[in-house]
PDB file of C-alpha atoms in Angstrom:
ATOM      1  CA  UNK A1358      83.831 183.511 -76.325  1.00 58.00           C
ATOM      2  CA  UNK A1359      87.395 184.113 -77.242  1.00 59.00           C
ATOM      3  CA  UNK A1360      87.374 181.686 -79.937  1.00 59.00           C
ATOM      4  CA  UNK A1361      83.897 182.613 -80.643  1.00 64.00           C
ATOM      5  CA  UNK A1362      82.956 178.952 -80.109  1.00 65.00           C
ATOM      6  CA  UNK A1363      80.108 178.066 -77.948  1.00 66.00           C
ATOM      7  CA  UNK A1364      79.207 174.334 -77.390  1.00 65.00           C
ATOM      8  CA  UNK A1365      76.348 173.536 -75.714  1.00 68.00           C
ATOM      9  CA  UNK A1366      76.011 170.136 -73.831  1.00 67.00           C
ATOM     10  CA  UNK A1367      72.315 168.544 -72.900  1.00 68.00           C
ATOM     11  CA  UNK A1368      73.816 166.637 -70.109  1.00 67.00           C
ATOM     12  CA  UNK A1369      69.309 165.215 -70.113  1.00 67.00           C
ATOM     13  CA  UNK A1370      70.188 163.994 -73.571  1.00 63.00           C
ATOM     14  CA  UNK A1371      73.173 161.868 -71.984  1.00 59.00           C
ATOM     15  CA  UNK A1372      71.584 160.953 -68.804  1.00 62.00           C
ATOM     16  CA  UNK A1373      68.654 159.441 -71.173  1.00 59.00           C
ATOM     17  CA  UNK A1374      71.291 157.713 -73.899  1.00 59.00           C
ATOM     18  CA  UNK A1375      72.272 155.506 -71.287  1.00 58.00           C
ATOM     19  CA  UNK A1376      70.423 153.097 -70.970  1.00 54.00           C
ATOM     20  CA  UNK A1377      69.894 152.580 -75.255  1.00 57.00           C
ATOM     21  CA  UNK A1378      74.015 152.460 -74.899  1.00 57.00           C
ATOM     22  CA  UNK A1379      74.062 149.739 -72.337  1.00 54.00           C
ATOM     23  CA  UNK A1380      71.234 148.020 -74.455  1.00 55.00           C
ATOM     24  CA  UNK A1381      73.450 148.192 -78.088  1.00 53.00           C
ATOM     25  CA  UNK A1382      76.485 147.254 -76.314  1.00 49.00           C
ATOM     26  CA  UNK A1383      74.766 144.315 -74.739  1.00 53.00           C
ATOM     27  CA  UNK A1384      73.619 143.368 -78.592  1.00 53.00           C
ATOM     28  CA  UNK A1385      76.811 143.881 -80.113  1.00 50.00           C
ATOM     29  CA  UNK A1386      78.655 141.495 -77.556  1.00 49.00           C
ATOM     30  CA  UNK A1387      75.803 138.727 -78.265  1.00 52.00           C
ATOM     31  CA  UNK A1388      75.968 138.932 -82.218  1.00 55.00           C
ATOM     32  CA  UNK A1389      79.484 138.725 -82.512  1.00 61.00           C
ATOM     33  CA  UNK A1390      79.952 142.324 -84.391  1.00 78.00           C
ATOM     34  CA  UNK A1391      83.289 143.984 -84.797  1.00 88.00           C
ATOM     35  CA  UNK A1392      84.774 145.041 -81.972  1.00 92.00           C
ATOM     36  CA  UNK A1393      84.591 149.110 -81.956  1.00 95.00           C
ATOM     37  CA  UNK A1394      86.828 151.301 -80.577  1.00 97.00           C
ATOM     38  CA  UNK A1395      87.055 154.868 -80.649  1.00 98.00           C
ATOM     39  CA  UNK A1396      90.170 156.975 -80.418  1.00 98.00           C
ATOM     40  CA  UNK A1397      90.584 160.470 -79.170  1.00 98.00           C
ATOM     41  CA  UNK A1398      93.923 162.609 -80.101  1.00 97.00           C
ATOM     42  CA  UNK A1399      95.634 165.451 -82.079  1.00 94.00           C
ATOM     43  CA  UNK A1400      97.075 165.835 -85.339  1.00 93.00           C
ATOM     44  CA  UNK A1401      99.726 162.504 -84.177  1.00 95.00           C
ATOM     45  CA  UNK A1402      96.528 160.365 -84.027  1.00 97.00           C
ATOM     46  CA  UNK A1403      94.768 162.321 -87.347  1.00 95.00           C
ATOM     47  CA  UNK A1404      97.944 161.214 -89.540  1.00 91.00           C
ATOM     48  CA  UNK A1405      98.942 162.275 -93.183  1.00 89.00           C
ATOM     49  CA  UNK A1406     101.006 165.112 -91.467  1.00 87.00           C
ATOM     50  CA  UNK A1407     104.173 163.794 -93.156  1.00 89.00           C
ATOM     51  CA  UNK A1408     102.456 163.742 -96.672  1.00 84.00           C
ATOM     52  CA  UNK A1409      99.631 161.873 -97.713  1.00 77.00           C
ATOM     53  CA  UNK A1410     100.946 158.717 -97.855  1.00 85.00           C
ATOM     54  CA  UNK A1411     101.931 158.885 -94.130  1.00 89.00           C
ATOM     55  CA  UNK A1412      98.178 157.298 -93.051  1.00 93.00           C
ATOM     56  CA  UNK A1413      97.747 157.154 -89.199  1.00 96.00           C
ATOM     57  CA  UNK A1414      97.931 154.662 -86.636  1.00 97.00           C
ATOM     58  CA  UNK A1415      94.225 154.481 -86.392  1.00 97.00           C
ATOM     59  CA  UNK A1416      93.738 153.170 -90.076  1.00 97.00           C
ATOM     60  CA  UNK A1417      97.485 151.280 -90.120  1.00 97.00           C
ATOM     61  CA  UNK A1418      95.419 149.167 -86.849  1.00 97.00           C
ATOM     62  CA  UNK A1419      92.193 148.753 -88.895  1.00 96.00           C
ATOM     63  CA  UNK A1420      93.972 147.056 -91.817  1.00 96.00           C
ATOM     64  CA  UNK A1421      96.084 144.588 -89.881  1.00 95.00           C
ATOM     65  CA  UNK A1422      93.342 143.823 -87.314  1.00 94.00           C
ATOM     66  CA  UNK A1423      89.999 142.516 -89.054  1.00 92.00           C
ATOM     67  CA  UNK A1424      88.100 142.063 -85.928  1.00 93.00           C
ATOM     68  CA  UNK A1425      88.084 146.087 -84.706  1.00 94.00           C
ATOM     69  CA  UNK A1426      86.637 148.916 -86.276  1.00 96.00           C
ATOM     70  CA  UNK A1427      87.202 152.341 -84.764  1.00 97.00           C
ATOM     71  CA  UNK A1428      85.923 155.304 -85.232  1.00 97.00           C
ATOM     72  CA  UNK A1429      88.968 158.041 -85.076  1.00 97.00           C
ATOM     73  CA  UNK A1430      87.536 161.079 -83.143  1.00 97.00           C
ATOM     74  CA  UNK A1431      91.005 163.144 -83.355  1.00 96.00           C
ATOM     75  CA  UNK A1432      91.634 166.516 -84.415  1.00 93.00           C
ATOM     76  CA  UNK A1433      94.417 168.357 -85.258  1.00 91.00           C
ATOM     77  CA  UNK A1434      95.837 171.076 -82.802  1.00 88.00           C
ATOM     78  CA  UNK A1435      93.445 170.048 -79.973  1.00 90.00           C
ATOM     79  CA  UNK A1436      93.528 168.600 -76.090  1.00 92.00           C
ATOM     80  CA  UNK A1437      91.684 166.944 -73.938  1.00 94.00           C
ATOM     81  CA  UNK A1438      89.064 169.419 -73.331  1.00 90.00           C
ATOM     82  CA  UNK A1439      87.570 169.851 -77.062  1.00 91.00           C
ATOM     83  CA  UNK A1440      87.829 165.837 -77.528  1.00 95.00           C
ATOM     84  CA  UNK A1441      85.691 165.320 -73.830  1.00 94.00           C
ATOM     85  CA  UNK A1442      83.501 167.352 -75.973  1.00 92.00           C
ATOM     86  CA  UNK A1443      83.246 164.884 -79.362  1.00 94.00           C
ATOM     87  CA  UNK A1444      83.260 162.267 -76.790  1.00 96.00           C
ATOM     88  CA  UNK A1445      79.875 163.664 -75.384  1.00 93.00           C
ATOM     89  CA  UNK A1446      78.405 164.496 -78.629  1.00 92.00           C
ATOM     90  CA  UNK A1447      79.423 160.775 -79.634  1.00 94.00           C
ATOM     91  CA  UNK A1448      77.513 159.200 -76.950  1.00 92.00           C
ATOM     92  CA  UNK A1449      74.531 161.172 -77.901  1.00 88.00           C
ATOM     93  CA  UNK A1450      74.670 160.209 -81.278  1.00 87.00           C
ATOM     94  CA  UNK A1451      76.309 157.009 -82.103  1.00 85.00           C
ATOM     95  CA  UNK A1452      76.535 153.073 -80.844  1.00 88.00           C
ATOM     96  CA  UNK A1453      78.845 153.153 -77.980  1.00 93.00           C
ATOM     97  CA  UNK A1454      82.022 151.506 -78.290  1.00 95.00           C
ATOM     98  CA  UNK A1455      83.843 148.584 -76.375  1.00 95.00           C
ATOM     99  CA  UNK A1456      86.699 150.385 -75.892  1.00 97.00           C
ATOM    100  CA  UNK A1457      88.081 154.017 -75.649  1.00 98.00           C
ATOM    101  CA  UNK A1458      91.962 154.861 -76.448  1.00 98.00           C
ATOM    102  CA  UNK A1459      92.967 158.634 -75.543  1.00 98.00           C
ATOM    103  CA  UNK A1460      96.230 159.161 -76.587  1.00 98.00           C
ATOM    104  CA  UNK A1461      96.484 163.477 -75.573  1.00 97.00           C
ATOM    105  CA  UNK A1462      99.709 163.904 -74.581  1.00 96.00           C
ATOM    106  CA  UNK A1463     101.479 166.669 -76.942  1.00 94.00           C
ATOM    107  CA  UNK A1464      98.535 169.277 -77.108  1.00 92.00           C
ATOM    108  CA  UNK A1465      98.082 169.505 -72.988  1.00 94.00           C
ATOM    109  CA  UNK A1466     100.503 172.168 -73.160  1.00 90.00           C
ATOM    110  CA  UNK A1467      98.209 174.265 -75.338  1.00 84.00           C
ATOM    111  CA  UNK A1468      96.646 175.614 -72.067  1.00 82.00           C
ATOM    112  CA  UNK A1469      99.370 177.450 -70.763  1.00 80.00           C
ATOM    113  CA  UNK A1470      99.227 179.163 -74.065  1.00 70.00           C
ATOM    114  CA  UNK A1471      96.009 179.911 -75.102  1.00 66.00           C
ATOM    115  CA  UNK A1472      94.854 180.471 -71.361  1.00 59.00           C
ATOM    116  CA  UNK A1473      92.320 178.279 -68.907  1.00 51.00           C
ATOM    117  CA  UNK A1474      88.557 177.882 -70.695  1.00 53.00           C
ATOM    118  CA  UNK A1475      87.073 174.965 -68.346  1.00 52.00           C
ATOM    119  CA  UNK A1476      88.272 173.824 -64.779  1.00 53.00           C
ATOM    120  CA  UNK A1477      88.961 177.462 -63.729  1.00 52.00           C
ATOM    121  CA  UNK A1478      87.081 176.845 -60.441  1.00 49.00           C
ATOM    122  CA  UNK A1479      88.475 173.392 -59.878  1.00 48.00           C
ATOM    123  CA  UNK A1480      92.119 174.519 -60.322  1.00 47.00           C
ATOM    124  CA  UNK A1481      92.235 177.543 -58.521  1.00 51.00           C
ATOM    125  CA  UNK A1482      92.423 176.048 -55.450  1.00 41.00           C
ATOM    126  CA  UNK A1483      95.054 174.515 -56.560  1.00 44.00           C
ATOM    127  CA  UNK A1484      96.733 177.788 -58.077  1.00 45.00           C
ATOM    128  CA  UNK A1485      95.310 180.407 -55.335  1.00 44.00           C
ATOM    129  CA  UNK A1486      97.803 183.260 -56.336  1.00 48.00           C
ATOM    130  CA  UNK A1487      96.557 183.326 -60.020  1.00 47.00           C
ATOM    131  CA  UNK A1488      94.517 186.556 -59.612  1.00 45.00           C
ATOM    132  CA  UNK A1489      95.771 188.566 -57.013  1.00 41.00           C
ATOM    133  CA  UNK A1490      97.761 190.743 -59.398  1.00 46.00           C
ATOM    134  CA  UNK A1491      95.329 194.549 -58.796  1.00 50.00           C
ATOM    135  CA  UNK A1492      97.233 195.742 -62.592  1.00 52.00           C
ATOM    136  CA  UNK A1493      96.390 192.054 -64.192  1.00 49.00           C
ATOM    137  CA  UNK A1494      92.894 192.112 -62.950  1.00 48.00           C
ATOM    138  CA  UNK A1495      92.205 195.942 -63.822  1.00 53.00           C
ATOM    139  CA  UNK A1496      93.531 194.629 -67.500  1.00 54.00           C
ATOM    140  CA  UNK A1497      91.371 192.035 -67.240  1.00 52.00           C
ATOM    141  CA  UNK A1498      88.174 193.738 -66.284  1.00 53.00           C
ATOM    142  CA  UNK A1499      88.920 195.989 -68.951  1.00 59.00           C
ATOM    143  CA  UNK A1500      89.245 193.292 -71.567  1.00 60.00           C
ATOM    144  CA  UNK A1501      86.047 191.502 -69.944  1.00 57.00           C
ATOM    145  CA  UNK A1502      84.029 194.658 -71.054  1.00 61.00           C
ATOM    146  CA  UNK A1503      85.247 195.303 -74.667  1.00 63.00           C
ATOM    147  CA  UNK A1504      84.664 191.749 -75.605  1.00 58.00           C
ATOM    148  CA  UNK A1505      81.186 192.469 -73.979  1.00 62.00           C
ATOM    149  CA  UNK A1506      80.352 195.458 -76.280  1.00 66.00           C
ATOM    150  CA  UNK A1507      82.696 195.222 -79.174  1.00 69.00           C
ATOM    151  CA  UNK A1508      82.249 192.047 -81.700  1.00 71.00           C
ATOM    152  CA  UNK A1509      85.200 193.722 -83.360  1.00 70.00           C
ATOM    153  CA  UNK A1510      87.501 193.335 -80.150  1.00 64.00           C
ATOM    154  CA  UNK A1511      86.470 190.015 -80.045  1.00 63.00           C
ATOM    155  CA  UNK A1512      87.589 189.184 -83.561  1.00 68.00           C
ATOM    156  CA  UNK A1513      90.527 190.872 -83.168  1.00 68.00           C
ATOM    157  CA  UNK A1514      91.815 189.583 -79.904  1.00 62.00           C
ATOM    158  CA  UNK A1515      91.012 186.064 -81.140  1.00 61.00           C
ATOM    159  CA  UNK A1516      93.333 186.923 -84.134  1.00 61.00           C
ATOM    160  CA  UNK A1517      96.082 188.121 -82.045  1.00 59.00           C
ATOM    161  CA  UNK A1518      95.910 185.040 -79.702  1.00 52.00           C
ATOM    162  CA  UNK A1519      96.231 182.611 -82.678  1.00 52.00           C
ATOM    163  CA  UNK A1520      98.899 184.284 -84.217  1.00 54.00           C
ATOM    164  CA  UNK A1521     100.953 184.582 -80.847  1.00 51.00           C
ATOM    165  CA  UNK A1522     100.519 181.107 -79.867  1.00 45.00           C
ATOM    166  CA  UNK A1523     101.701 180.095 -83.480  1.00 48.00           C
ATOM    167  CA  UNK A1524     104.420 182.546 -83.064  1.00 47.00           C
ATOM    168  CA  UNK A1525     105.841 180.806 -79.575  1.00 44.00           C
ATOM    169  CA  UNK A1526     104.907 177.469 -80.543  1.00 45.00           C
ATOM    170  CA  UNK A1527     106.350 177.627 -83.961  1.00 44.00           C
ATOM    171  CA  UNK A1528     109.185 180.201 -84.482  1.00 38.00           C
ATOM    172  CA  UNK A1529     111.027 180.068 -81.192  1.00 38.00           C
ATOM    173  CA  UNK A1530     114.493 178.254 -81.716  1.00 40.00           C
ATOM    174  CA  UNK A1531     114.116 176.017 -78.813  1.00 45.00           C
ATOM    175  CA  UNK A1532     109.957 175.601 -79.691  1.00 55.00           C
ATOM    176  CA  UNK A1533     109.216 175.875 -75.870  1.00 64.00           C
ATOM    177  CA  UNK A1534     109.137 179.236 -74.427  1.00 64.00           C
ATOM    178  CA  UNK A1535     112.193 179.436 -72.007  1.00 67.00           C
ATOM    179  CA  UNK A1536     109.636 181.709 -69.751  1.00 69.00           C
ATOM    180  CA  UNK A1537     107.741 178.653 -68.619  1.00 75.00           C
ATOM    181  CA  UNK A1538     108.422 176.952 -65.415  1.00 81.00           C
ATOM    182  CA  UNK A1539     107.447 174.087 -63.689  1.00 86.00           C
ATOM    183  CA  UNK A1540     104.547 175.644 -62.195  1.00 86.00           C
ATOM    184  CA  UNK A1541     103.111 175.755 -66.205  1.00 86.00           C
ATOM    185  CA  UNK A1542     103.670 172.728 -66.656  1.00 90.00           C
ATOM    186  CA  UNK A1543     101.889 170.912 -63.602  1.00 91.00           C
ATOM    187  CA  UNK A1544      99.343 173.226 -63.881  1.00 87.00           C
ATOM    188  CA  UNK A1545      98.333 172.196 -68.030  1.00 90.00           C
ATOM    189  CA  UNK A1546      98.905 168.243 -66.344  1.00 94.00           C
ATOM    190  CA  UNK A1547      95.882 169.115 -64.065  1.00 91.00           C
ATOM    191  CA  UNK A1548      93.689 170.262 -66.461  1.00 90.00           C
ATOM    192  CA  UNK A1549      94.645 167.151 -68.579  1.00 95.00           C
ATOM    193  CA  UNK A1550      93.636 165.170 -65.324  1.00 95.00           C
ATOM    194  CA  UNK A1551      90.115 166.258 -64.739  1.00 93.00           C
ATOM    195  CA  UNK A1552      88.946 166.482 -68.698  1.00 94.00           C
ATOM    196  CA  UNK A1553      90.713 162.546 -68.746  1.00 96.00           C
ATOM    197  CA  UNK A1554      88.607 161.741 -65.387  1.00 95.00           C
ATOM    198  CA  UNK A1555      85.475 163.294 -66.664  1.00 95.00           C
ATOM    199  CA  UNK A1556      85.783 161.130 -69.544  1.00 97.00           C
ATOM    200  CA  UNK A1557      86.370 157.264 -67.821  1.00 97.00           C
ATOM    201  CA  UNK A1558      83.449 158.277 -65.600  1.00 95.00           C
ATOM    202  CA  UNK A1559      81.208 158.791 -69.200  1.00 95.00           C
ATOM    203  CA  UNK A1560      83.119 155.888 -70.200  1.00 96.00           C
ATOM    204  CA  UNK A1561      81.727 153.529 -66.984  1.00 95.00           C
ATOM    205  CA  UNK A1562      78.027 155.009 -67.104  1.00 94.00           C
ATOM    206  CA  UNK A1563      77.548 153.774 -70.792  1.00 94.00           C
ATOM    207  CA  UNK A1564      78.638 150.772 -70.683  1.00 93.00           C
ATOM    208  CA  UNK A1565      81.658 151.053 -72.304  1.00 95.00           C
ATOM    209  CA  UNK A1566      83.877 148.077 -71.142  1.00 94.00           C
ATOM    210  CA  UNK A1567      87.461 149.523 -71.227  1.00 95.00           C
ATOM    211  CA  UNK A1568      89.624 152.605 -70.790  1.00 98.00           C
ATOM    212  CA  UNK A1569      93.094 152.997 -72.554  1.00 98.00           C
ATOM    213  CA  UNK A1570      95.437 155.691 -71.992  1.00 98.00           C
ATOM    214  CA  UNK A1571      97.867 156.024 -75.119  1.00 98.00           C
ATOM    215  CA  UNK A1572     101.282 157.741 -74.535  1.00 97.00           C
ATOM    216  CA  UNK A1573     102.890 157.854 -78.425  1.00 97.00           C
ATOM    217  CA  UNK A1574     106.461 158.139 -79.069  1.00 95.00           C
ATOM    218  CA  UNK A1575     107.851 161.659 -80.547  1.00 93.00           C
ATOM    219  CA  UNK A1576     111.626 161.871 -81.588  1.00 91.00           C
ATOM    220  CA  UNK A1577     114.304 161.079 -79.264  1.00 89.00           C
ATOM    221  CA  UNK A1578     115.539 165.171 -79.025  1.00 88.00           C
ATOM    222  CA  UNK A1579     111.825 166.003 -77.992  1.00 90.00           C
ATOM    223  CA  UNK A1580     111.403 163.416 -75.720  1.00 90.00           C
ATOM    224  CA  UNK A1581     114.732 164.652 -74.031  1.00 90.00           C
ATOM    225  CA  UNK A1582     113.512 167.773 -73.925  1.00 89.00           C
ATOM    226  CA  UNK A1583     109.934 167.471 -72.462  1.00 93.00           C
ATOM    227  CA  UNK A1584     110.862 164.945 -70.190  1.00 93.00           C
ATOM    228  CA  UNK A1585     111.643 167.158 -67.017  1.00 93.00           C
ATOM    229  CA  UNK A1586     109.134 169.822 -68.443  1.00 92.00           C
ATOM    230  CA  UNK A1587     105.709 168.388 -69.154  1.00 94.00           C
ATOM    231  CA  UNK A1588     106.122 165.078 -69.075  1.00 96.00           C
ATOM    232  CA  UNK A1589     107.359 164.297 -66.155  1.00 96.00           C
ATOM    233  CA  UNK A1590     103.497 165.603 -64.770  1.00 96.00           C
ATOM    234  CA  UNK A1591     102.025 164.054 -67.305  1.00 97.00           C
ATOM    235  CA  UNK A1592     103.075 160.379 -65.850  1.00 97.00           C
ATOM    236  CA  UNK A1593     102.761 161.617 -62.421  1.00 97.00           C
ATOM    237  CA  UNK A1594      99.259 161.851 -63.642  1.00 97.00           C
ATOM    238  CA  UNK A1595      98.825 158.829 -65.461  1.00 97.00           C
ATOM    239  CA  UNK A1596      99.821 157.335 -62.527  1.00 97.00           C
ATOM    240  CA  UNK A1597      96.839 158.487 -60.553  1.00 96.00           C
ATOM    241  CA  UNK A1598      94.442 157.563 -63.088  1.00 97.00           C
ATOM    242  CA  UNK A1599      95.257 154.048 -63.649  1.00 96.00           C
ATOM    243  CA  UNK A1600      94.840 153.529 -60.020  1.00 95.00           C
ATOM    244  CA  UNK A1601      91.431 153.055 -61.074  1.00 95.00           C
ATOM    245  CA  UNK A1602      91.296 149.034 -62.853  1.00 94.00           C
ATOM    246  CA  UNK A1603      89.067 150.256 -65.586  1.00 96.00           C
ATOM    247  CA  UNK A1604      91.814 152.627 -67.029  1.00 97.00           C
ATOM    248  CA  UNK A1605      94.536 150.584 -69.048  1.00 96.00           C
ATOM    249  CA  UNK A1606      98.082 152.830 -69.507  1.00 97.00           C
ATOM    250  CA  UNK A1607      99.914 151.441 -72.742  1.00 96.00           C
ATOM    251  CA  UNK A1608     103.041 154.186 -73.367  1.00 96.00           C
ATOM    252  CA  UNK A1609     104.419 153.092 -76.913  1.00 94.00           C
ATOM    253  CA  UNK A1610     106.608 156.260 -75.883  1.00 90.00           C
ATOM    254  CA  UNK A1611     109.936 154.350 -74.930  1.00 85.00           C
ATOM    255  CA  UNK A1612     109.340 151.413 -77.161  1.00 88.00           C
ATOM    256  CA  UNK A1613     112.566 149.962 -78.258  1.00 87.00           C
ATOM    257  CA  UNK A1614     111.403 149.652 -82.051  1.00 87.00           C
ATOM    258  CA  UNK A1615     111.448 153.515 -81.807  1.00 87.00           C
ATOM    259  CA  UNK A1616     114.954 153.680 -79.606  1.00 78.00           C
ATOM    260  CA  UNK A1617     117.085 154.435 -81.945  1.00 74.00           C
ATOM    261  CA  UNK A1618     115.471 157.268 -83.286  1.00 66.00           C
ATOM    262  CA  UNK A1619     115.559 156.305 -86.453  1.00 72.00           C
ATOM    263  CA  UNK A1620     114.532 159.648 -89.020  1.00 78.00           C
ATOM    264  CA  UNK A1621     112.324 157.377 -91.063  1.00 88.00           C
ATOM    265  CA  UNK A1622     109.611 156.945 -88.186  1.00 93.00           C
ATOM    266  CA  UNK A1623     109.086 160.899 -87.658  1.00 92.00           C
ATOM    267  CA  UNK A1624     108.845 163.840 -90.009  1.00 90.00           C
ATOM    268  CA  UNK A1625     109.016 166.395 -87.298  1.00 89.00           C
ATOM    269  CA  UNK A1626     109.643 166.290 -83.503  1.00 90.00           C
ATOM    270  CA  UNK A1627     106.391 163.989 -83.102  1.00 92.00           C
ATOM    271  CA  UNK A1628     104.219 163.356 -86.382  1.00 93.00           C
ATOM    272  CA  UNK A1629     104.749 160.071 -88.003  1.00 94.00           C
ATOM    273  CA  UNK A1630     105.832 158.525 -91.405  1.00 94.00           C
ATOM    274  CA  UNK A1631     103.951 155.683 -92.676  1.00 94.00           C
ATOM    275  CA  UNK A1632     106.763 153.593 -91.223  1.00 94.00           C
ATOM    276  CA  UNK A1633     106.036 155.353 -87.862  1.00 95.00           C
ATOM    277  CA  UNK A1634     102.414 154.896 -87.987  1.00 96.00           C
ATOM    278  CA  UNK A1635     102.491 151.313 -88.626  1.00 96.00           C
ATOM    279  CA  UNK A1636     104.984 150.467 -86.064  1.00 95.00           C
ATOM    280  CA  UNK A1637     102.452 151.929 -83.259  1.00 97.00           C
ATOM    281  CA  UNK A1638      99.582 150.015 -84.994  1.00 97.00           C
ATOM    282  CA  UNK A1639     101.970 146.817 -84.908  1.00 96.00           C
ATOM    283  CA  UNK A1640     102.662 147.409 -81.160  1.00 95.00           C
ATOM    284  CA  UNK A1641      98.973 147.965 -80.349  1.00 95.00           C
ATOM    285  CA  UNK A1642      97.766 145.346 -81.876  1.00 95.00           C
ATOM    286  CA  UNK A1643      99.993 142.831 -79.778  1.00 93.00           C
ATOM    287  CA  UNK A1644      97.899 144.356 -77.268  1.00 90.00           C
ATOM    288  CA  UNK A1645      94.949 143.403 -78.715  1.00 85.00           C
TER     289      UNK A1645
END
């Protein structure tokens, strides 16, 4: 409602694709197609962020590896939670792929920005003190009931939360507000957990043979900084999801081609150059 953006999900619709999923996929291994892969990110998996030569790892991978064909999902400025959503309406409405990559990792953060809009009940109980604040949730009921009645309030309040979160994200000298604390940070990691679990188990009911978590370098200053901030929960979580066989962790993140932080492989703390782009598709495709 705060974004005014309401998806709706036919979780029948899935529950029925199923079994025409495991039927194409079955069809595609016997013919020989392409092998097709589909790839969930933000704007560091989109590409052409540096300029519109800069391409993106997706289509550098395509043209040095004949035998895939993916199908690049990403979207710029979102998590895990809107792609679990293109990954749902993808299942409904396409040939399911061999192979998933999800490389979220930059974006998670966006929740402890722009506020919790799935998992509340799963998280809480995790986070048990988040509402006990009486002035908060007077503030809150209060801003429940104008975004009830007033389509106005709700245009306007979604204005002021985009412009603040550009405003901390963007402007601050350090780009991380210095208010957050570790708390923040584990919390955004769980979120990126269940939205990453929800999506293997989609993954393993339609046939879809393998699950690969993507962790893509960023400069060498932001990696310094996030690493004891996010990123350090990040991995703890990675951790627990590869635990699981079907997930595959490939973290391109520490990569000695990108060690020495060379300025021709990034245009800003994490998008890519062409150069940068086609050194991850180079790397993956080693892999494949």
């Amino acid at each position: 409602l705060r974004k005014l953006d309401i998806k709706l999900t036919d979780l029948y619709l899935i529950n029925q694709s199923m079994l025409k999923n495991k039927s194409n996929y079955k069809k595609q291994m016997i013919t020989g197609e392409k092998i097709k892969i589909w790839t969930f990110g933000g704007s560091t998996s989109v590409g052409k962020t540096c300029g519109k030569n800069a391409s993106s790892w997706p289509d550098e991978l395509v043209k040095l590896n004949h035998n895939i064909e993916i199908d690049n999902f990403s979207l710029n400025g979102v998590d895990s939670e809107r792609s679990l959503y293109e990954f749902r309406q993808g299942i409904l409405k396409k040939k399911v792929p061999k192979i998933v990559i999800w490389a979220h990792k930059f974006n998670e953060i966006n929740v402890i920005y722009q506020g919790l809009r799935a998992n509340k009940y799963k998280i809480n109980h995790v986070f048990p003190n988040q509402s006990k604040n009486k002035l908060n949730l007077l503030f809150l009921k209060l801003d429940v009931t104008f975004k009830d009645n007033f389509l106005s309030y709700k245009i306007l309040d979604n204005f002021i939360i985009s412009v603040s979160r550009k405003i901390i994200r963007n402007f601050e000298k350090e780009r991380i507000n210095k208010d957050l604390n570790n708390e923040d940070f584990e919390y955004a990691s769980i979120n990126y957990k269940i939205h990453v679990t929800e999506a293997i188990k989609l993954s393993k009911e339609n046939g879809i043979e393998k699950f690969i978590l993507l962790s893509l370098p960023s400069r060498h200053d932001y990696e310094e900084k996030m690493k004891d901030l996010f990123f350090i929960h990040y991995y703890k979580k990675v951790k627990e999801l590869i635990k699981d066989d079907f997930v595959n962790f490939i973290d391109i993140s520490n990569h000695s081609k990108f060690a020495n932080d060379n300025e021709n492989f990034f245009c800003d703390e994490v998008h890519k150059t062409l150069l940068g782009n086609s050194t991850v598709a180079e790397i993956l495709n080693k892999y494949f």
